[in-house]
PDB file of C-alpha atoms in Angstrom:
ATOM      1  CA  ILE A   1      56.145 136.273-136.600  1.00  0.00           C
ATOM      2  CA  PRO A   2      53.649 139.469-137.260  1.00  0.00           C
ATOM      3  CA  LYS A   3      52.476 140.060-140.905  1.00  0.00           C
ATOM      4  CA  GLN A   4      54.386 142.758-141.312  1.00  0.00           C
ATOM      5  CA  ASN A   5      58.010 141.550-140.375  1.00  0.00           C
ATOM      6  CA  ILE A   6      57.164 138.942-143.175  1.00  0.00           C
ATOM      7  CA  TYR A   7      59.910 139.898-146.286  1.00  0.00           C
ATOM      8  CA  ILE A   8      59.587 136.965-148.726  1.00  0.00           C
ATOM      9  CA  PRO A   9      61.658 137.194-152.957  1.00  0.00           C
ATOM     10  CA  SER A  10      58.544 138.283-154.684  1.00  0.00           C
ATOM     11  CA  GLY A  11      59.231 135.497-157.965  1.00  0.00           C
ATOM     12  CA  THR A  12      55.637 137.347-158.921  1.00  0.00           C
ATOM     13  CA  THR A  13      57.667 141.307-159.584  1.00  0.00           C
ATOM     14  CA  ASP A  14      57.548 142.696-162.732  1.00  0.00           C
ATOM     15  CA  ASN A  15      60.268 144.094-161.791  1.00  0.00           C
ATOM     16  CA  TYR A  16      63.268 141.963-160.487  1.00  0.00           C
ATOM     17  CA  GLU A  17      66.845 143.894-160.281  1.00  0.00           C
ATOM     18  CA  ALA A  18      64.649 146.791-159.112  1.00  0.00           C
ATOM     19  CA  PHE A  19      63.330 144.552-156.331  1.00  0.00           C
ATOM     20  CA  CYS A  20      66.276 143.127-155.156  1.00  0.00           C
ATOM     21  CA  CYS A  21      67.931 146.075-155.072  1.00  0.00           C
ATOM     22  CA  TRP A  22      64.464 146.987-151.978  1.00  0.00           C
ATOM     23  CA  TYR A  23      65.494 143.638-150.632  1.00  0.00           C
ATOM     24  CA  GLU A  24      69.135 144.836-150.092  1.00  0.00           C
ATOM     25  CA  GLN A  25      68.358 148.229-148.159  1.00  0.00           C
ATOM     26  CA  ARG A  26      64.908 146.812-146.469  1.00  0.00           C
ATOM     27  CA  ILE A  27      67.433 145.005-144.718  1.00  0.00           C
ATOM     28  CA  VAL A  28      69.449 147.932-143.812  1.00  0.00           C
ATOM     29  CA  GLU A  29      66.812 148.913-142.165  1.00  0.00           C
ATOM     30  CA  CYS A  30      65.698 146.897-140.805  1.00  0.00           C
ATOM     31  CA  GLY A  31      69.088 147.361-139.494  1.00  0.00           C
ATOM     32  CA  GLY A  32      69.752 144.279-141.044  1.00  0.00           C
ATOM     33  CA  ILE A  33      69.925 140.618-140.372  1.00  0.00           C
ATOM     34  CA  ASP A  34      70.178 139.133-136.813  1.00  0.00           C
ATOM     35  CA  LEU A  35      69.126 135.162-137.371  1.00  0.00           C
ATOM     36  CA  GLN A  36      69.738 133.474-140.440  1.00  0.00           C
ATOM     37  CA  ILE A  37      68.268 130.333-140.584  1.00  0.00           C
ATOM     38  CA  LEU A  38      69.883 128.431-143.906  1.00  0.00           C
ATOM     39  CA  GLY A  39      69.283 124.909-145.086  1.00  0.00           C
ATOM     40  CA  ILE A  40      72.244 123.012-147.905  1.00  0.00           C
ATOM     41  CA  GLY A  41      71.302 121.939-151.204  1.00  0.00           C
ATOM     42  CA  SER A  42      72.974 118.745-152.120  1.00  0.00           C
ATOM     43  CA  ASP A  43      75.038 120.606-154.498  1.00  0.00           C
ATOM     44  CA  GLY A  44      76.600 122.249-151.472  1.00  0.00           C
ATOM     45  CA  HIS A  45      74.605 125.235-152.338  1.00  0.00           C
ATOM     46  CA  ILE A  46      72.967 127.467-149.228  1.00  0.00           C
ATOM     47  CA  ALA A  47      69.736 129.971-150.546  1.00  0.00           C
ATOM     48  CA  PHE A  48      69.896 129.806-153.877  1.00  0.00           C
ATOM     49  CA  ASN A  49      73.777 130.325-154.294  1.00  0.00           C
ATOM     50  CA  GLU A  50      74.282 127.911-156.769  1.00  0.00           C
ATOM     51  CA  PRO A  51      77.150 126.386-157.842  1.00  0.00           C
ATOM     52  CA  SER A  52      79.913 129.294-158.775  1.00  0.00           C
ATOM     53  CA  SER A  53      78.172 132.076-156.928  1.00  0.00           C
ATOM     54  CA  SER A  54      80.456 135.177-156.666  1.00  0.00           C
ATOM     55  CA  LEU A  55      80.870 134.562-152.413  1.00  0.00           C
ATOM     56  CA  GLY A  56      80.177 138.774-152.216  1.00  0.00           C
ATOM     57  CA  SER A  57      77.044 138.572-154.554  1.00  0.00           C
ATOM     58  CA  ARG A  58      73.743 140.488-153.508  1.00  0.00           C
ATOM     59  CA  THR A  59      70.080 139.055-153.733  1.00  0.00           C
ATOM     60  CA  ARG A  60      69.592 139.214-157.446  1.00  0.00           C
ATOM     61  CA  ILE A  61      67.795 136.391-159.922  1.00  0.00           C
ATOM     62  CA  LYS A  62      69.795 133.224-160.605  1.00  0.00           C
ATOM     63  CA  THR A  63      69.225 130.194-162.610  1.00  0.00           C
ATOM     64  CA  LEU A  64      68.615 126.744-161.204  1.00  0.00           C
ATOM     65  CA  ALA A  65      71.257 124.367-161.492  1.00  0.00           C
ATOM     66  CA  ARG A  66      69.730 120.846-162.756  1.00  0.00           C
ATOM     67  CA  GLN A  67      70.575 119.765-159.482  1.00  0.00           C
ATOM     68  CA  THR A  68      68.684 122.112-157.568  1.00  0.00           C
ATOM     69  CA  ILE A  69      65.358 121.603-160.521  1.00  0.00           C
ATOM     70  CA  GLN A  70      65.635 118.635-160.095  1.00  0.00           C
ATOM     71  CA  ASP A  71      66.127 117.937-155.920  1.00  0.00           C
ATOM     72  CA  ASN A  72      62.552 120.198-156.236  1.00  0.00           C
ATOM     73  CA  ALA A  73      61.153 118.242-158.900  1.00  0.00           C
ATOM     74  CA  ARG A  74      58.979 116.101-155.822  1.00  0.00           C
ATOM     75  CA  PHE A  75      56.878 119.340-155.124  1.00  0.00           C
ATOM     76  CA  PHE A  76      55.637 120.191-158.573  1.00  0.00           C
ATOM     77  CA  GLU A  77      52.213 118.290-159.437  1.00  0.00           C
ATOM     78  CA  ARG A  78      54.487 118.146-163.677  1.00  0.00           C
ATOM     79  CA  PRO A  79      58.218 118.548-164.208  1.00  0.00           C
ATOM     80  CA  GLU A  80      58.143 121.825-166.285  1.00  0.00           C
ATOM     81  CA  ASP A  81      56.172 123.045-164.056  1.00  0.00           C
ATOM     82  CA  VAL A  82      59.752 123.178-161.314  1.00  0.00           C
ATOM     83  CA  PRO A  83      60.589 127.131-162.161  1.00  0.00           C
ATOM     84  CA  ILE A  84      64.959 127.526-163.660  1.00  0.00           C
ATOM     85  CA  TYR A  85      64.680 130.820-162.420  1.00  0.00           C
ATOM     86  CA  ALA A  86      64.436 131.954-158.034  1.00  0.00           C
ATOM     87  CA  ILE A  87      65.058 135.766-156.482  1.00  0.00           C
ATOM     88  CA  THR A  88      67.498 135.107-153.976  1.00  0.00           C
ATOM     89  CA  MET A  89      69.612 136.186-151.182  1.00  0.00           C
ATOM     90  CA  GLY A  90      72.674 136.382-151.719  1.00  0.00           C
ATOM     91  CA  VAL A  91      76.476 134.558-150.224  1.00  0.00           C
ATOM     92  CA  GLY A  92      77.117 138.534-149.415  1.00  0.00           C
ATOM     93  CA  THR A  93      74.355 139.061-147.655  1.00  0.00           C
ATOM     94  CA  ILE A  94      73.711 136.308-145.897  1.00  0.00           C
ATOM     95  CA  LEU A  95      77.524 136.571-144.657  1.00  0.00           C
ATOM     96  CA  GLU A  96      76.214 140.322-142.759  1.00  0.00           C
ATOM     97  CA  ALA A  97      74.140 138.445-140.214  1.00  0.00           C
ATOM     98  CA  ARG A  98      75.224 139.113-137.257  1.00  0.00           C
ATOM     99  CA  ARG A  99      74.696 134.929-136.343  1.00  0.00           C
ATOM    100  CA  ILE A 100      74.406 132.159-139.102  1.00  0.00           C
ATOM    101  CA  VAL A 101      72.795 128.558-137.673  1.00  0.00           C
ATOM    102  CA  LEU A 102      72.256 125.416-140.343  1.00  0.00           C
ATOM    103  CA  LEU A 103      70.257 123.406-140.719  1.00  0.00           C
ATOM    104  CA  ALA A 104      71.088 119.079-142.309  1.00  0.00           C
ATOM    105  CA  SER A 105      68.999 116.186-142.380  1.00  0.00           C
ATOM    106  CA  SER A 106      69.280 112.746-144.105  1.00  0.00           C
ATOM    107  CA  GLU A 107      72.534 111.141-145.706  1.00  0.00           C
ATOM    108  CA  SER A 108      71.953 113.883-149.203  1.00  0.00           C
ATOM    109  CA  LYS A 109      73.508 115.590-147.485  1.00  0.00           C
ATOM    110  CA  ALA A 110      76.770 114.687-145.874  1.00  0.00           C
ATOM    111  CA  GLU A 111      79.684 114.962-148.925  1.00  0.00           C
ATOM    112  CA  ALA A 112      78.093 118.932-148.888  1.00  0.00           C
ATOM    113  CA  ILE A 113      78.222 119.360-145.529  1.00  0.00           C
ATOM    114  CA  ALA A 114      81.424 117.300-145.303  1.00  0.00           C
ATOM    115  CA  ALA A 115      83.060 119.907-148.344  1.00  0.00           C
ATOM    116  CA  ALA A 116      81.120 122.783-146.794  1.00  0.00           C
ATOM    117  CA  ILE A 117      82.487 122.257-143.332  1.00  0.00           C
ATOM    118  CA  GLU A 118      86.260 120.537-143.686  1.00  0.00           C
ATOM    119  CA  GLY A 119      86.925 121.339-147.452  1.00  0.00           C
ATOM    120  CA  PRO A 120      88.786 124.559-148.882  1.00  0.00           C
ATOM    121  CA  VAL A 121      86.179 128.035-149.813  1.00  0.00           C
ATOM    122  CA  THR A 122      84.556 127.572-153.182  1.00  0.00           C
ATOM    123  CA  SER A 123      81.822 129.335-154.720  1.00  0.00           C
ATOM    124  CA  MET A 124      81.570 126.152-156.425  1.00  0.00           C
ATOM    125  CA  ILE A 125      80.011 125.259-152.833  1.00  0.00           C
ATOM    126  CA  THR A 126      78.720 128.370-152.112  1.00  0.00           C
ATOM    127  CA  ALA A 127      78.270 126.415-147.518  1.00  0.00           C
ATOM    128  CA  SER A 128      81.541 127.231-148.041  1.00  0.00           C
ATOM    129  CA  ALA A 129      81.691 130.833-147.401  1.00  0.00           C
ATOM    130  CA  LEU A 130      79.808 129.597-143.748  1.00  0.00           C
ATOM    131  CA  GLN A 131      83.697 129.159-142.570  1.00  0.00           C
ATOM    132  CA  LEU A 132      84.426 132.959-142.621  1.00  0.00           C
ATOM    133  CA  HIS A 133      81.934 133.968-140.320  1.00  0.00           C
ATOM    134  CA  SER A 134      82.535 134.178-136.570  1.00  0.00           C
ATOM    135  CA  ASP A 135      78.901 133.450-135.383  1.00  0.00           C
ATOM    136  CA  THR A 136      77.888 129.759-137.722  1.00  0.00           C
ATOM    137  CA  ILE A 137      76.768 126.335-135.471  1.00  0.00           C
ATOM    138  CA  CYS A 138      76.419 123.461-137.584  1.00  0.00           C
ATOM    139  CA  TYR A 139      73.137 121.631-136.406  1.00  0.00           C
ATOM    140  CA  LEU A 140      72.312 117.811-138.181  1.00  0.00           C
ATOM    141  CA  ASP A 141      71.485 114.767-137.565  1.00  0.00           C
ATOM    142  CA  ARG A 142      74.242 111.798-137.912  1.00  0.00           C
ATOM    143  CA  ALA A 143      73.382 110.830-141.207  1.00  0.00           C
ATOM    144  CA  ALA A 144      74.398 114.052-142.094  1.00  0.00           C
ATOM    145  CA  ALA A 145      77.151 113.818-140.283  1.00  0.00           C
ATOM    146  CA  THR A 146      78.435 110.912-141.935  1.00  0.00           C
ATOM    147  CA  VAL A 147      80.894 112.119-143.670  1.00  0.00           C
ATOM    148  CA  THR A 148      82.193 115.170-141.375  1.00  0.00           C
ATOM    149  CA  LEU A 149      81.547 113.276-137.644  1.00  0.00           C
ATOM    150  CA  LYS A 150      82.921 110.158-136.607  1.00  0.00           C
ATOM    151  CA  SER A 151      80.389 108.147-135.011  1.00  0.00           C
ATOM    152  CA  ARG A 152      79.330 109.039-131.058  1.00  0.00           C
ATOM    153  CA  SER A 153      79.263 107.050-128.775  1.00  0.00           C
ATOM    154  CA  ASP A 154      76.419 108.531-125.893  1.00  0.00           C
ATOM    155  CA  GLY A 155      74.240 108.587-128.320  1.00  0.00           C
ATOM    156  CA  SER A 156      73.000 111.333-129.317  1.00  0.00           C
ATOM    157  CA  ALA A 157      71.356 111.965-132.850  1.00  0.00           C
ATOM    158  CA  LEU A 158      72.169 115.337-133.342  1.00  0.00           C
ATOM    159  CA  VAL A 159      75.458 116.992-133.136  1.00  0.00           C
ATOM    160  CA  GLY A 160      77.046 121.188-133.379  1.00  0.00           C
ATOM    161  CA  VAL A 161      79.572 121.569-135.198  1.00  0.00           C
ATOM    162  CA  VAL A 162      80.550 125.421-135.164  1.00  0.00           C
ATOM    163  CA  LEU A 163      82.356 127.157-137.687  1.00  0.00           C
ATOM    164  CA  GLY A 164      83.975 130.802-137.413  1.00  0.00           C
ATOM    165  CA  GLY A 165      86.218 130.782-134.289  1.00  0.00           C
ATOM    166  CA  LEU A 166      85.980 127.409-132.812  1.00  0.00           C
ATOM    167  CA  ALA A 167      86.129 125.308-136.867  1.00  0.00           C
ATOM    168  CA  ASP A 168      86.950 122.423-134.165  1.00  0.00           C
ATOM    169  CA  ALA A 169      84.353 122.477-131.650  1.00  0.00           C
ATOM    170  CA  GLU A 170      81.721 119.651-131.860  1.00  0.00           C
ATOM    171  CA  TYR A 171      79.675 118.321-129.548  1.00  0.00           C
ATOM    172  CA  PRO A 172      75.579 116.989-128.864  1.00  0.00           C
ATOM    173  CA  ILE A 173      73.178 118.660-129.204  1.00  0.00           C
ATOM    174  CA  VAL A 174      70.164 117.280-128.660  1.00  0.00           C
ATOM    175  CA  ALA A 175      68.922 113.095-128.770  1.00  0.00           C
ATOM    176  CA  SER A 176      66.899 113.026-131.388  1.00  0.00           C
ATOM    177  CA  LEU A 177      66.003 114.982-135.148  1.00  0.00           C
ATOM    178  CA  GLN A 178      62.099 115.571-134.149  1.00  0.00           C
ATOM    179  CA  THR A 179      64.005 118.520-132.006  1.00  0.00           C
ATOM    180  CA  VAL A 180      65.026 120.544-134.445  1.00  0.00           C
ATOM    181  CA  ASN A 181      62.294 122.867-134.598  1.00  0.00           C
ATOM    182  CA  GLU A 182      62.333 122.924-130.821  1.00  0.00           C
ATOM    183  CA  LEU A 183      66.234 123.231-130.938  1.00  0.00           C
ATOM    184  CA  THR A 184      65.181 126.869-133.783  1.00  0.00           C
ATOM    185  CA  ARG A 185      62.716 128.027-131.523  1.00  0.00           C
ATOM    186  CA  GLN A 186      65.221 127.846-128.487  1.00  0.00           C
ATOM    187  CA  VAL A 187      67.606 130.001-130.698  1.00  0.00           C
ATOM    188  CA  VAL A 188      64.998 132.468-132.600  1.00  0.00           C
ATOM    189  CA  ARG A 189      63.714 133.058-128.080  1.00  0.00           C
ATOM    190  CA  SER A 190      67.413 133.615-126.922  1.00  0.00           C
ATOM    191  CA  GLU A 191      68.578 135.969-130.191  1.00  0.00           C
ATOM    192  CA  GLU A 192      64.564 137.959-129.057  1.00  0.00           C
ATOM    193  CA  ARG A 193      66.496 138.190-125.711  1.00  0.00           C
ATOM    194  CA  ARG A 194      69.781 138.902-126.489  1.00  0.00           C
ATOM    195  CA  VAL A 195      68.699 142.528-128.996  1.00  0.00           C
ATOM    196  CA  GLY A 196      65.897 142.490-126.499  1.00  0.00           C
ATOM    197  CA  LYS A 197      68.928 143.602-123.716  1.00  0.00           C
ATOM    198  CA  GLY A 198      69.964 146.269-126.184  1.00  0.00           C
ATOM    199  CA  GLY A 199      71.672 144.588-129.228  1.00  0.00           C
ATOM    200  CA  ARG A 200      70.736 146.071-132.432  1.00  0.00           C
ATOM    201  CA  GLY A 201      67.164 144.543-134.000  1.00  0.00           C
ATOM    202  CA  GLY A 202      66.142 145.241-137.113  1.00  0.00           C
ATOM    203  CA  GLY A 203      62.857 147.710-136.330  1.00  0.00           C
ATOM    204  CA  GLY A 204      61.006 145.038-139.306  1.00  0.00           C
ATOM    205  CA  GLY A 205      62.348 142.248-138.267  1.00  0.00           C
ATOM    206  CA  CYS A 206      64.355 141.641-140.927  1.00  0.00           C
ATOM    207  CA  GLU A 207      65.333 136.933-140.349  1.00  0.00           C
TER     208      GLU A 207
END
């Protein structure tokens, strides 16, 4: 991805409110988000939209939940170094993407995935808002799918769950978790081809 097309929320800005407004405006200037790739927190949050976040929220600074701080402590030398605030895209911002891919692996995400896919849409599980999106697909390894999906007899380790208009569709996607990166690249290439054939693409590549 060209450097000029990368827009990572800045945690060192002097004016968080102005930066968040600029970030939202930059997405609009780029023509919107074609493809949004998400992970999921163990408590069911997407981006840093912690439980109780508004499902219509926009990019903003957010206080992190204790669970999120604990989950991210492994990336820091000392627990006290873990940030307690983060700038995050809002749920409402995410839902405006034309296509969304959610990736999850490990048994630690199984309960969150089940709640997001099969539970009610609620601000306590912000990933559940993806049920409202018309073109979202979740790629899970077998461990992450243990609560949500019954064991498959075809031996595939990853399954896809299509949300939105095809909420009940499930099908094997690839043979092993190691192919997740290649799968993501395939999705990106497919989106690039679609945009190249006349689809709306972000001039600055806000993806």
